[in-house]
XYZ file of C-alpha atoms in Angstrom:
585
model
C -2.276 18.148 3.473
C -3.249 20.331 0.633
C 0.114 20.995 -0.896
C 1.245 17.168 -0.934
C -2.112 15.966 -2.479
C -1.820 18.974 -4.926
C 1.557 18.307 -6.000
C 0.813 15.006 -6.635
C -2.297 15.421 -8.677
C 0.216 17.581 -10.359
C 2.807 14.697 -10.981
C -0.231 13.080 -12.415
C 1.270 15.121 -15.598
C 4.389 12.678 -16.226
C 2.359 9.444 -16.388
C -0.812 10.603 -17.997
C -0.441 10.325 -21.814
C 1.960 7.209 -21.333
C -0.581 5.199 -19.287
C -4.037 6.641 -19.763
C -5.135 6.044 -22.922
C -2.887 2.854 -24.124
C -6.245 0.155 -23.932
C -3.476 -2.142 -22.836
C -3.502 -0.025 -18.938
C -7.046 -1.528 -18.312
C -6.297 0.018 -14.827
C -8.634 -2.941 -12.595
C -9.743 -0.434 -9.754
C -11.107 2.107 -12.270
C -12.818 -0.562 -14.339
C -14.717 -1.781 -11.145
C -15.970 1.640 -10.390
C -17.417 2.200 -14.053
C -18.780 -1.034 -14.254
C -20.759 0.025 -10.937
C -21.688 3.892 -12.557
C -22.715 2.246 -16.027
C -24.993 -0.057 -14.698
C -26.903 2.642 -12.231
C -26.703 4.911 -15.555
C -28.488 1.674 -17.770
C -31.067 0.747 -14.899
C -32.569 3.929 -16.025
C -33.076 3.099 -19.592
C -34.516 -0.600 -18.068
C -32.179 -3.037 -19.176
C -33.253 -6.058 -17.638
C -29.556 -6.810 -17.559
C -28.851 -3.986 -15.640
C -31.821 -4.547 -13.242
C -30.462 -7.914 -12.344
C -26.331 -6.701 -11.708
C -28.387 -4.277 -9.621
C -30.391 -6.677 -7.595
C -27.048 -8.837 -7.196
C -25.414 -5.525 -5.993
C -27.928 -4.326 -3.336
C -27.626 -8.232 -2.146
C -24.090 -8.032 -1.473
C -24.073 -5.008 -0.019
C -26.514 -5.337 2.828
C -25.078 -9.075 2.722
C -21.184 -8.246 3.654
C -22.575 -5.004 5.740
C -24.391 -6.940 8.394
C -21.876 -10.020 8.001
C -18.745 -7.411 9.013
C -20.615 -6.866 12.474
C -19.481 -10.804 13.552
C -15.606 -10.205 12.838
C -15.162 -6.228 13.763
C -17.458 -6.565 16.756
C -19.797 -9.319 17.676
C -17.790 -12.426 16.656
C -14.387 -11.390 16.776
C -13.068 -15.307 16.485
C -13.792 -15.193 12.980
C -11.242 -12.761 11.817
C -9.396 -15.700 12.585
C -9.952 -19.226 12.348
C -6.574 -20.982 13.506
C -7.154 -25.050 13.383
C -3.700 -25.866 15.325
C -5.172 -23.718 18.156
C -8.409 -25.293 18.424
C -6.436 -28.484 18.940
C -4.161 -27.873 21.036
C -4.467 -24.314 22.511
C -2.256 -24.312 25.399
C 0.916 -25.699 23.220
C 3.121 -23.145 22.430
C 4.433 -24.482 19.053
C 1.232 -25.379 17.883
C 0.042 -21.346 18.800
C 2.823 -20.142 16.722
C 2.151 -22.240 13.757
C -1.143 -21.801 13.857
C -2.158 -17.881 15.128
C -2.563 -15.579 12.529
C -2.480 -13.005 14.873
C 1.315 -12.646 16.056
C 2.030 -16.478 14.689
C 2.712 -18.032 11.101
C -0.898 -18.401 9.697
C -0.537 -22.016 9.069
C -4.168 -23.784 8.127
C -5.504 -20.486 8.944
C -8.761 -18.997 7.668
C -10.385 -15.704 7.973
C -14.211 -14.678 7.637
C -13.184 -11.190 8.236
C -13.576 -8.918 4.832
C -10.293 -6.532 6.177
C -8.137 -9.253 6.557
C -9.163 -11.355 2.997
C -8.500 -7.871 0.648
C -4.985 -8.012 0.866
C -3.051 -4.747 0.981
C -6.168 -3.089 -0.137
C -6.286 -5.001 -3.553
C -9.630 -6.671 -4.157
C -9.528 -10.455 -4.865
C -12.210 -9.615 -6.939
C -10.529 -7.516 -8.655
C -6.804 -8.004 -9.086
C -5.753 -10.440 -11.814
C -4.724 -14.275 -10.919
C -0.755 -13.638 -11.822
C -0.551 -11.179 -8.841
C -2.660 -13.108 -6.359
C -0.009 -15.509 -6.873
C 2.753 -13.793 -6.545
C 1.640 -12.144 -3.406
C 0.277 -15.436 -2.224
C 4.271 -16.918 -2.730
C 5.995 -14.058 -0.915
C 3.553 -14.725 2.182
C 4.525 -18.476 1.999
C 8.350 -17.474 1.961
C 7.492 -14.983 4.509
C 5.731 -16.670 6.835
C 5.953 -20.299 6.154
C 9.290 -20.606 5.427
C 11.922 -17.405 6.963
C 9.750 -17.054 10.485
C 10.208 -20.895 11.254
C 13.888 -20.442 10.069
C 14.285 -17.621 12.020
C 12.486 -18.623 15.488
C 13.936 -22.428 15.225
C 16.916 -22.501 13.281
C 19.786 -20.279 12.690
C 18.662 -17.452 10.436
C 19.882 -14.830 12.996
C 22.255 -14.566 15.594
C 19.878 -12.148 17.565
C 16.740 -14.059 18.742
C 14.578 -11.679 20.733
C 11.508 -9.849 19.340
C 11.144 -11.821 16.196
C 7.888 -10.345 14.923
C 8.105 -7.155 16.119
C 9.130 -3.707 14.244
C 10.557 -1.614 17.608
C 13.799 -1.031 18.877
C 14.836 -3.289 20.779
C 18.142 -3.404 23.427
C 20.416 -6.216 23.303
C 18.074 -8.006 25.774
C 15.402 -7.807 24.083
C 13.114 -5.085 25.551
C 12.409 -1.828 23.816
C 14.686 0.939 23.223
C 14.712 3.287 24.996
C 14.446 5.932 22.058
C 13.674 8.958 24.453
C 16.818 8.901 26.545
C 19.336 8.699 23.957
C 17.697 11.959 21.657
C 18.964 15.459 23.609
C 16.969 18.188 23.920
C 18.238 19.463 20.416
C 17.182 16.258 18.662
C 20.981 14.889 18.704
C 22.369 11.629 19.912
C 23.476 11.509 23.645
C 26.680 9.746 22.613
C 26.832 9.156 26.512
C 23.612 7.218 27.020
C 23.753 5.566 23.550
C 26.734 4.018 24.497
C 25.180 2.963 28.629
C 22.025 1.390 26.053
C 24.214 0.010 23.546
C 23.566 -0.740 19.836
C 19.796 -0.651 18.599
C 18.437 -4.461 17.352
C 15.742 -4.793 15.226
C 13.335 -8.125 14.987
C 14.608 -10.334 12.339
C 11.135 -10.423 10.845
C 11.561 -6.342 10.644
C 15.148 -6.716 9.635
C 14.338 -8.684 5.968
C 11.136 -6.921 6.026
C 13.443 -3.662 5.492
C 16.074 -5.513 2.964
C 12.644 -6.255 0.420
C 11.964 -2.805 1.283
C 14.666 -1.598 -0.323
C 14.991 -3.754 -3.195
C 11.653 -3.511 -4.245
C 12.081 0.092 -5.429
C 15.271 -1.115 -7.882
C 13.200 -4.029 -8.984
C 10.041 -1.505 -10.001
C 12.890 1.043 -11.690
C 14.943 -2.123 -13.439
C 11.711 -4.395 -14.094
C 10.334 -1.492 -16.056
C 13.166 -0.528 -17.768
C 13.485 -4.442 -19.187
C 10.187 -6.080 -19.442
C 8.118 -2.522 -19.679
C 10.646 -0.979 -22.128
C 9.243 -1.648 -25.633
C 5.578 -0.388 -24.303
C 6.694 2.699 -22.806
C 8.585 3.385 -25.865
C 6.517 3.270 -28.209
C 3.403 5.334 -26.423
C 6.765 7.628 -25.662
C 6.728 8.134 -29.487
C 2.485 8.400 -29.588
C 3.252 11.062 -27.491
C 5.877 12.684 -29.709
C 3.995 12.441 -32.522
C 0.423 13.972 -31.129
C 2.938 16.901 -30.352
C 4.090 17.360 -33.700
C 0.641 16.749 -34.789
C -1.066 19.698 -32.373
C 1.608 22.314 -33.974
C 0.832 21.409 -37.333
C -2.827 20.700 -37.322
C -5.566 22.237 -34.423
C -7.639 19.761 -32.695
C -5.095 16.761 -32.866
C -4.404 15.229 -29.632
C -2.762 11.620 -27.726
C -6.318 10.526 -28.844
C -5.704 10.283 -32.320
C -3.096 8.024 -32.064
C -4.646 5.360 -30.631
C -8.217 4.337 -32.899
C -9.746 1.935 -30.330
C -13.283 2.998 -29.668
C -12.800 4.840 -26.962
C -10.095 7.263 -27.804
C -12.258 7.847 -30.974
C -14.779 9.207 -28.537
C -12.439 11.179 -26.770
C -10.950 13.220 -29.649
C -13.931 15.493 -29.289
C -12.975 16.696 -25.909
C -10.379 19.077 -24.917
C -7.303 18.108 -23.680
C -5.753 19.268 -19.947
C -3.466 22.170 -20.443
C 0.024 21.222 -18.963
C -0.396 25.168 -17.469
C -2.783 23.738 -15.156
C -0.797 20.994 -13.745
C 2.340 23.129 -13.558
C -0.158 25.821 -11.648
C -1.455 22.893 -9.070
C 2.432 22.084 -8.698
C 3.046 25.566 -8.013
C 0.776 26.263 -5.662
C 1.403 23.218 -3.146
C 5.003 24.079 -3.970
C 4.889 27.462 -1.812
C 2.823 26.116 0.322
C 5.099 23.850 1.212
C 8.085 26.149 1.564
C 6.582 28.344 3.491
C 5.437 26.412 6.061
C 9.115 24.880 6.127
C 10.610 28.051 6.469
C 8.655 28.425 9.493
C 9.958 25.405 10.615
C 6.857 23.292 11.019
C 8.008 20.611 9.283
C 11.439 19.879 10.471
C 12.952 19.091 7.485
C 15.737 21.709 5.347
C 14.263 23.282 2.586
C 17.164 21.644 0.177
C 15.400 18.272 1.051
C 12.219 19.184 -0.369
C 13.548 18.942 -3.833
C 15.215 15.856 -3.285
C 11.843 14.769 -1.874
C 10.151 16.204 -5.372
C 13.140 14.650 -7.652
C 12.816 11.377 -6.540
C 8.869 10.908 -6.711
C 8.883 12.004 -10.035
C 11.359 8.928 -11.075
C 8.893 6.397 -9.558
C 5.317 7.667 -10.890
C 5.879 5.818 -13.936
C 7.315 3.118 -12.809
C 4.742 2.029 -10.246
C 1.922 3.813 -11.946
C 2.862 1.237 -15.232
C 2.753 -1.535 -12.009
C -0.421 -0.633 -10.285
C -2.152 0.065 -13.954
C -1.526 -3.425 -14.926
C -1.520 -5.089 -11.638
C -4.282 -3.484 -9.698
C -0.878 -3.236 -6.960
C -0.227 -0.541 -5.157
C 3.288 -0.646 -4.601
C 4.624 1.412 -1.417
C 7.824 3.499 -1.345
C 8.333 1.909 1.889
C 11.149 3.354 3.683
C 13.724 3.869 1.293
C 12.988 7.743 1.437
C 13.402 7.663 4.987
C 17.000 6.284 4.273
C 17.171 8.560 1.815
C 16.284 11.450 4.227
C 18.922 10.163 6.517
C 22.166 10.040 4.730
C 21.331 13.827 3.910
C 20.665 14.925 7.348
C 24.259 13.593 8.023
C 26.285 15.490 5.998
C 26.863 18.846 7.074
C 23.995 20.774 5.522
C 21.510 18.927 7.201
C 23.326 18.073 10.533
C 21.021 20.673 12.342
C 18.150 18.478 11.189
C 17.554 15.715 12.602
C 14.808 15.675 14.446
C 13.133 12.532 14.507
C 10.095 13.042 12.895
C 12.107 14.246 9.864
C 12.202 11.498 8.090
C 8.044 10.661 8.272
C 7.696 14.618 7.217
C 10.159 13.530 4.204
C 8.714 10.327 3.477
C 4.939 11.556 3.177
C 6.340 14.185 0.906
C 7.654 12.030 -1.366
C 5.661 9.435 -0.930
C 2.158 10.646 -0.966
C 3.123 12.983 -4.129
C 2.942 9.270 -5.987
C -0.091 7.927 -4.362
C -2.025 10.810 -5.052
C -0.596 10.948 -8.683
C -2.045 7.650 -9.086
C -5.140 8.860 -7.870
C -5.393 10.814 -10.164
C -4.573 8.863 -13.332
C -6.981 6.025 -11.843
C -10.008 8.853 -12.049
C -9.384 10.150 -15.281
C -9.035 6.558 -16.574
C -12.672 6.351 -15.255
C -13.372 9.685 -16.827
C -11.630 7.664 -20.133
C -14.029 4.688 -19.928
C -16.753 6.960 -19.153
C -16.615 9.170 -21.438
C -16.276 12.218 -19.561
C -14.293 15.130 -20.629
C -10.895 15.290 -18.691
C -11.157 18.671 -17.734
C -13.787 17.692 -15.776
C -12.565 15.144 -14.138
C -9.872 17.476 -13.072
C -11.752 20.222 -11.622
C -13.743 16.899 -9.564
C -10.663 15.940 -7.986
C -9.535 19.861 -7.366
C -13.206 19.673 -5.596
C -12.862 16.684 -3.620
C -9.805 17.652 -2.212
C -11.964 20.845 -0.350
C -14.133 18.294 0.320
C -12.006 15.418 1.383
C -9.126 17.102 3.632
C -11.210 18.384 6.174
C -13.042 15.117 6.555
C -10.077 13.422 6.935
C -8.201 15.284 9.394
C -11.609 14.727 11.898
C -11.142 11.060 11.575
C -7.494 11.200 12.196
C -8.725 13.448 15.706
C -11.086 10.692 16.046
C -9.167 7.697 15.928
C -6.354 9.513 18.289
C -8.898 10.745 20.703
C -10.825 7.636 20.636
C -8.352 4.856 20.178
C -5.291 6.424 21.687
C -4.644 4.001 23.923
C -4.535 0.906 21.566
C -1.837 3.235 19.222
C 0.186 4.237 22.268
C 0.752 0.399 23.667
C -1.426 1.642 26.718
C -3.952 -1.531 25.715
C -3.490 -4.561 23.389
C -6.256 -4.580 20.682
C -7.402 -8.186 20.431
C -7.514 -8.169 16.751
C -4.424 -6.125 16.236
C -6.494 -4.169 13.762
C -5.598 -0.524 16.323
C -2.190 -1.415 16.948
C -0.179 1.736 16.312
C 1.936 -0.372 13.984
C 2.915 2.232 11.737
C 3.550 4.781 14.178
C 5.796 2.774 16.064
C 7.770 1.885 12.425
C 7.926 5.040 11.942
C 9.337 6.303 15.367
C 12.144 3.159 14.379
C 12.499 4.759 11.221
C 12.586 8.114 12.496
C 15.601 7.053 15.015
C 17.238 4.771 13.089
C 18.348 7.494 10.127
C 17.595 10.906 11.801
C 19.409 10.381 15.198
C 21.321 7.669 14.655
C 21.861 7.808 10.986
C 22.414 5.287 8.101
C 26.531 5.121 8.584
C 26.631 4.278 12.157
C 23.468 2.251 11.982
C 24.843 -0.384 8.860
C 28.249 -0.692 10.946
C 26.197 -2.658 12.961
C 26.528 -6.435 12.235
C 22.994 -7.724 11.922
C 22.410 -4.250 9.661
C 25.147 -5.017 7.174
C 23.294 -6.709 4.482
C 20.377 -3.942 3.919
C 22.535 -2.183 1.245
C 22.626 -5.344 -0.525
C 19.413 -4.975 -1.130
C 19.016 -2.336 -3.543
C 21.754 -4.457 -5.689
C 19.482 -7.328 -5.463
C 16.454 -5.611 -6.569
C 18.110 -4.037 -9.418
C 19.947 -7.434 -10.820
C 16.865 -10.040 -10.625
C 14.736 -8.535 -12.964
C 17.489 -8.414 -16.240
C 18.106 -11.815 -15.264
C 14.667 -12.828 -15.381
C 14.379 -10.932 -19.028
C 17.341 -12.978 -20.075
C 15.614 -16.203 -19.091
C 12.112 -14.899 -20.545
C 13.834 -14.522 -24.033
C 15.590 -17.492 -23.704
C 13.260 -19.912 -22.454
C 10.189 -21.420 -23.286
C 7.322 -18.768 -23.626
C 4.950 -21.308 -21.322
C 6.183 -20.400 -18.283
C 5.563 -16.466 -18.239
C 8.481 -15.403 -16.497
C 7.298 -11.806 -17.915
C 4.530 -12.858 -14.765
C 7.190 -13.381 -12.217
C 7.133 -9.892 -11.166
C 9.627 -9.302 -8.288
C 9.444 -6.459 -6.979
C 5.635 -7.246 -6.824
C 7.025 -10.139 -4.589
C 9.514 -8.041 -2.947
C 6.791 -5.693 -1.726
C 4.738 -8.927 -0.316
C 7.790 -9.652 1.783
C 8.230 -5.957 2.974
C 4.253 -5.878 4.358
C 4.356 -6.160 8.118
C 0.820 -5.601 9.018
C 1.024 -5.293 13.475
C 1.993 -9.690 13.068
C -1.188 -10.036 10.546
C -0.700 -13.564 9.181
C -4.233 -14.401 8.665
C -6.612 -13.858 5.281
C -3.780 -15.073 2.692
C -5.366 -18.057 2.855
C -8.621 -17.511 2.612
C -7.350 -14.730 -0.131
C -6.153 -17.049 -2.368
C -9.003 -19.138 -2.363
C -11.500 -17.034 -3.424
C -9.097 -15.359 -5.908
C -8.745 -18.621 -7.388
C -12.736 -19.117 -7.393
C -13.135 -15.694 -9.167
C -9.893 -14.457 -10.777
C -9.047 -18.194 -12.704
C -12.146 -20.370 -12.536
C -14.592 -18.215 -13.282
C -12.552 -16.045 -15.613
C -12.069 -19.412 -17.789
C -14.800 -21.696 -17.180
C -18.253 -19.066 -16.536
C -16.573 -15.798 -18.363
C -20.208 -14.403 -19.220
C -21.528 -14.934 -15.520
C -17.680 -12.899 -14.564
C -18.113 -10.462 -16.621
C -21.327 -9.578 -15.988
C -21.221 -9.620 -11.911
C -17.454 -9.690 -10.592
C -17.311 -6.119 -10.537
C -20.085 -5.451 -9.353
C -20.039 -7.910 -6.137
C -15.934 -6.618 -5.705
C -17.899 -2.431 -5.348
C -20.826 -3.927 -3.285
C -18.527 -5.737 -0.760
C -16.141 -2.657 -0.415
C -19.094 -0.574 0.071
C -20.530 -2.657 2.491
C -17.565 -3.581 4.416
C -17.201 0.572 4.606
C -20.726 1.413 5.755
C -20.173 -1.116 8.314
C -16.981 0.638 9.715
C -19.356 3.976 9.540
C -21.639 1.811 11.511
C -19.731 0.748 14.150
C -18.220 3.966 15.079
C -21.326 5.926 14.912
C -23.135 3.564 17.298
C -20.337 1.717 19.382
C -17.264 4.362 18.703
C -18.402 7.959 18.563
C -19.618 9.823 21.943
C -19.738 6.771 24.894
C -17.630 3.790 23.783
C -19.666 0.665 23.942
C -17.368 -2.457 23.739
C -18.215 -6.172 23.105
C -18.790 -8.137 26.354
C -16.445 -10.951 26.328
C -18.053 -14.699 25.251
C -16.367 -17.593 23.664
C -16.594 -16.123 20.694
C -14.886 -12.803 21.886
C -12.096 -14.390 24.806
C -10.441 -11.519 26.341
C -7.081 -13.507 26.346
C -7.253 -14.637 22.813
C -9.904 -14.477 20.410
C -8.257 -16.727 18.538
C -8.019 -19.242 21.833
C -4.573 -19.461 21.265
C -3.758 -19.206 24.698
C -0.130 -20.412 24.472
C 0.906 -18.094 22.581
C 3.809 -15.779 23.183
């Protein structure tokens, strides 16, 4: 855990002086967390403004703190208020349309904090244009392909629409177990007695916007992002020339907003120290798999390396602008697999392969973009950047262990919920990503990409990458060719791709309810009441998180740690359906 978060707080290197100090990357996350520091910092100078975004702060907090106990625990129905069940809750159609639990989300409303912060991206927080775009790819998602698909023709194979396992021509789960030998092969015998693998058609285009979103980041970028890049790219060059010819000159310089002209009295990172991080999670990482921990060759770790570097501008330039996190997803799983087939890596293929790969590669950019987000709060803050760097060096001592007893936890304590021993009732603990990545880790290790898009539903996931890589030039074209109105610089696709690709354990619920408030906050109040915004958005957008956290600390300390204490069942809390959508399949 060390050597992936180090390496990518190393990669933070490549992105830094392209989208750090441009004032144009207002990076939303990091502007919500200095909002919240600078006002503590002013309460203690007494600024009555600062006493009252305090007040509003503390109110929020204890507010959404004590209202999380209703959805995670007392009043589970709430996570999930489907309409079409209340009315008819025994009809099957009208469960499907209506269950945002395993159904389309249709007229459904959440109350449930979790469910309402979409993909981790505050509605508070993240800017109208991308609410909407998100808000679109759950409508095509879920309002338009999963009716398609479960009533029409969208798919020849009709079993397990919403779910991301295996699945056997019949429809029940693959067997994964029996066809794997003892030396992590395929039993060519017992694949053949199981037959092909099938996967949901919900998972199935789930996996083609998968894929094409990481084209459409590269491509959208390299069109619409071009002429930015470029010229901080030539900043950059000149600051360079600048340092060799003249001590004390720095990026800073070449930007004269107010705060870079604060900044040019701090030192700058030396790149030593990020290639020294690098470095040292580097061996780290070889070592341990050399010993064969890891189950991955050694050759793969600098494919795993080369291709994370490509992407941290890309989706750092997204997520700067955006406030969107945009996952690799598992194109490095695919990746993974078409090198574990050729003859190198043939003695490699071990199923958990690909997740080893994948967190390599994919965690070196989220923790990259951890990093950038800090020191852009370091920026704002005026803090110098080596200090911010030897924080985050910190944290990580601090941080790992912590994290690695909550993973113990949640195994030892909700085991049986991940494993598919127990349903969870509000699909919050059900092992969805560990059984996608058990599919993933079949599908390309074992199996492997070749054999795997012979298959006839499988055949147009290549596509994909072509699609993702073509839409965004056309949508340039149009942009420079059309009207300026209509912001097709706005229509971000692979934004919208990644929308599609989310399949949260059959989570339709909250988009609704998302949207709503975003457009409350993000374009009503932005326009209309843009003092009252500016003053408290942030602030209520850190309260909530921070309450909706100390609540989850709550509930496991009293309900989850030691003796498990669980909710009697009530109305409010059925044990068939806390939605009481009772039809449902």
């Amino acid at each position: 855990m060390f050597a992936i978060v180090w390496i990518g707080y190393a990669f933070a290197a490549l992105a830094r002086q392209l989208l750090l100090y441009d004032p144009n990357f207002v990076w939303p996350q990091a502007l919500m967390q200095t909002t919240l520091f600078e006002t503590f910092r002013k309460q203690d100078v007494s600024s009555p403004l600062a006493r009252r975004q305090m007040k509003i702060f503390f109110l929020c907090f204890l507010g959404m703190t004590l209202w999380q106990f209703l959805p995670e625990y007392v009043f589970p129905f709430t996570s999930s208020l489907a309409f079409l069940c209340w009315v008819a809750p025994h009809n099957a159609v009208a469960n499907f349309l209506g269950s945002g639990l395993g159904g389309m989300g249709l007229l459904n409303l959440s109350l449930d904090w979790s469910n309402i912060n979409w993909n981790g991206s505050s509605i508070l927080l993240t800017p109208w244009w991308t609410q909407v775009v998100l808000f679109l790819a759950f409508v095509f998602n879920c309002w338009v392909l999963l009716p398609a698909a479960k009533w029409g023709n969208l798919g020849s194979y009709k079993h397990g629409l919403m779910s991301n396992s295996l699945l056997t021509v019949n429809g029940t789960t693959y067997p994964t177990l029996e066809v794997v030998t003892s030396d992590y092969q395929l039993n060519e015998t017992a694949y053949a007695e199981y037959g092909d693998m099938y996967m949901g058609l919900q998972n199935l285009w789930a996996t083609f916007f998968d894929y094409a979103k990481v084209t459409a980041a590269i491509t959208w970028i390299l069109t619409f992002g071009f002429v930015q890049i470029r010229d901080n790219l030539m900043k950059v060059i000149r600051s360079r020339r600048k340092a060799s010819q003249e001590k004390g000159q720095s990026i800073n310089h070449q930007y004269h907003d107010r705060l870079n002209v604060l900044q040019r009295t701090y030192k700058e990172i030396p790149l030593w120290w990020y290639v020294a991080l690098f470095m040292a999670g580097f061996v780290a990482l070889i070592v341990t798999i050399a010993c064969g921990y890891l189950w991955i060759p050694i050759w793969t770790l600098f494919v795993a390396l080369a291709s994370a570097a490509v992407l941290v501008v890309p989706f750092g330039f997204l997520y700067a602008i955006s406030n969107y996190q945009l996952a690799v997803g598992s194109f490095n799983e695919l990746v993974y697999g078409y090198m574990v087939e050729t003859p190198a890596g043939k003695s490699h293929r071990h199923p958990c392969g690909p997740s080893t790969y994948g967190s390599i590669a994919g965690d070196a950019w989220y923790r990259a973009q951890y990093m950038l987000q800090d020191q852009k709060i370091g920026h704002y803050m005026h803090i110098p950047p080596r200090t911010v760097f030897f924080s985050q060096i910190f944290g990580t001592v601090l941080g790992i262990p912590v994290n690695y007893a909550v993973i113990r936890w949640v195994l030892n304590t909700k085991g049986d919920y991940l494993s598919g021993k127990k349903t969870d009732p509000l699909n919050q603990w059900s092992g969805q990503s560990l059984k996608s990545s058990n599919t993933l880790g079949v599908q390309y290790a074992v199996l492997g990409p070749s054999r795997l898009f012979k298959e006839q539903e499988m055949k147009p996931l290549p596509w994909a990458f072509l699609v993702g890589a073509v839409l965004p030039p056309i949508l340039y074209i149009m942009h420079r060719t059309l009207p300026r109105w209509l912001r097709i610089d706005l229509w971000n696709v692979s934004i919208f791709f990644s929308g599609l690709a989310v399949f949260y354990g059959n989570i339709s619920t909250g988009y609704t309810s998302a949207i709503i408030g975003g457009y409350v906050v993000m374009y009503w109040a932005y326009r209309y009441r843009f003092e009252v915004w500016k003053r408290y958005s942030y602030m209520v957008a850190a309260a909530f998180d921070a309450g909706f956290n100390l609540n989850m600390l709550l509930i496991f300390l009293f309900f989850g740690s030691g003796k498990q204490i669980s909710m009697p069942n009530w109305w409010g809390n059925n044990s068939d359906s806390v939605e009481r959508c009772f039809a449902l399949d």
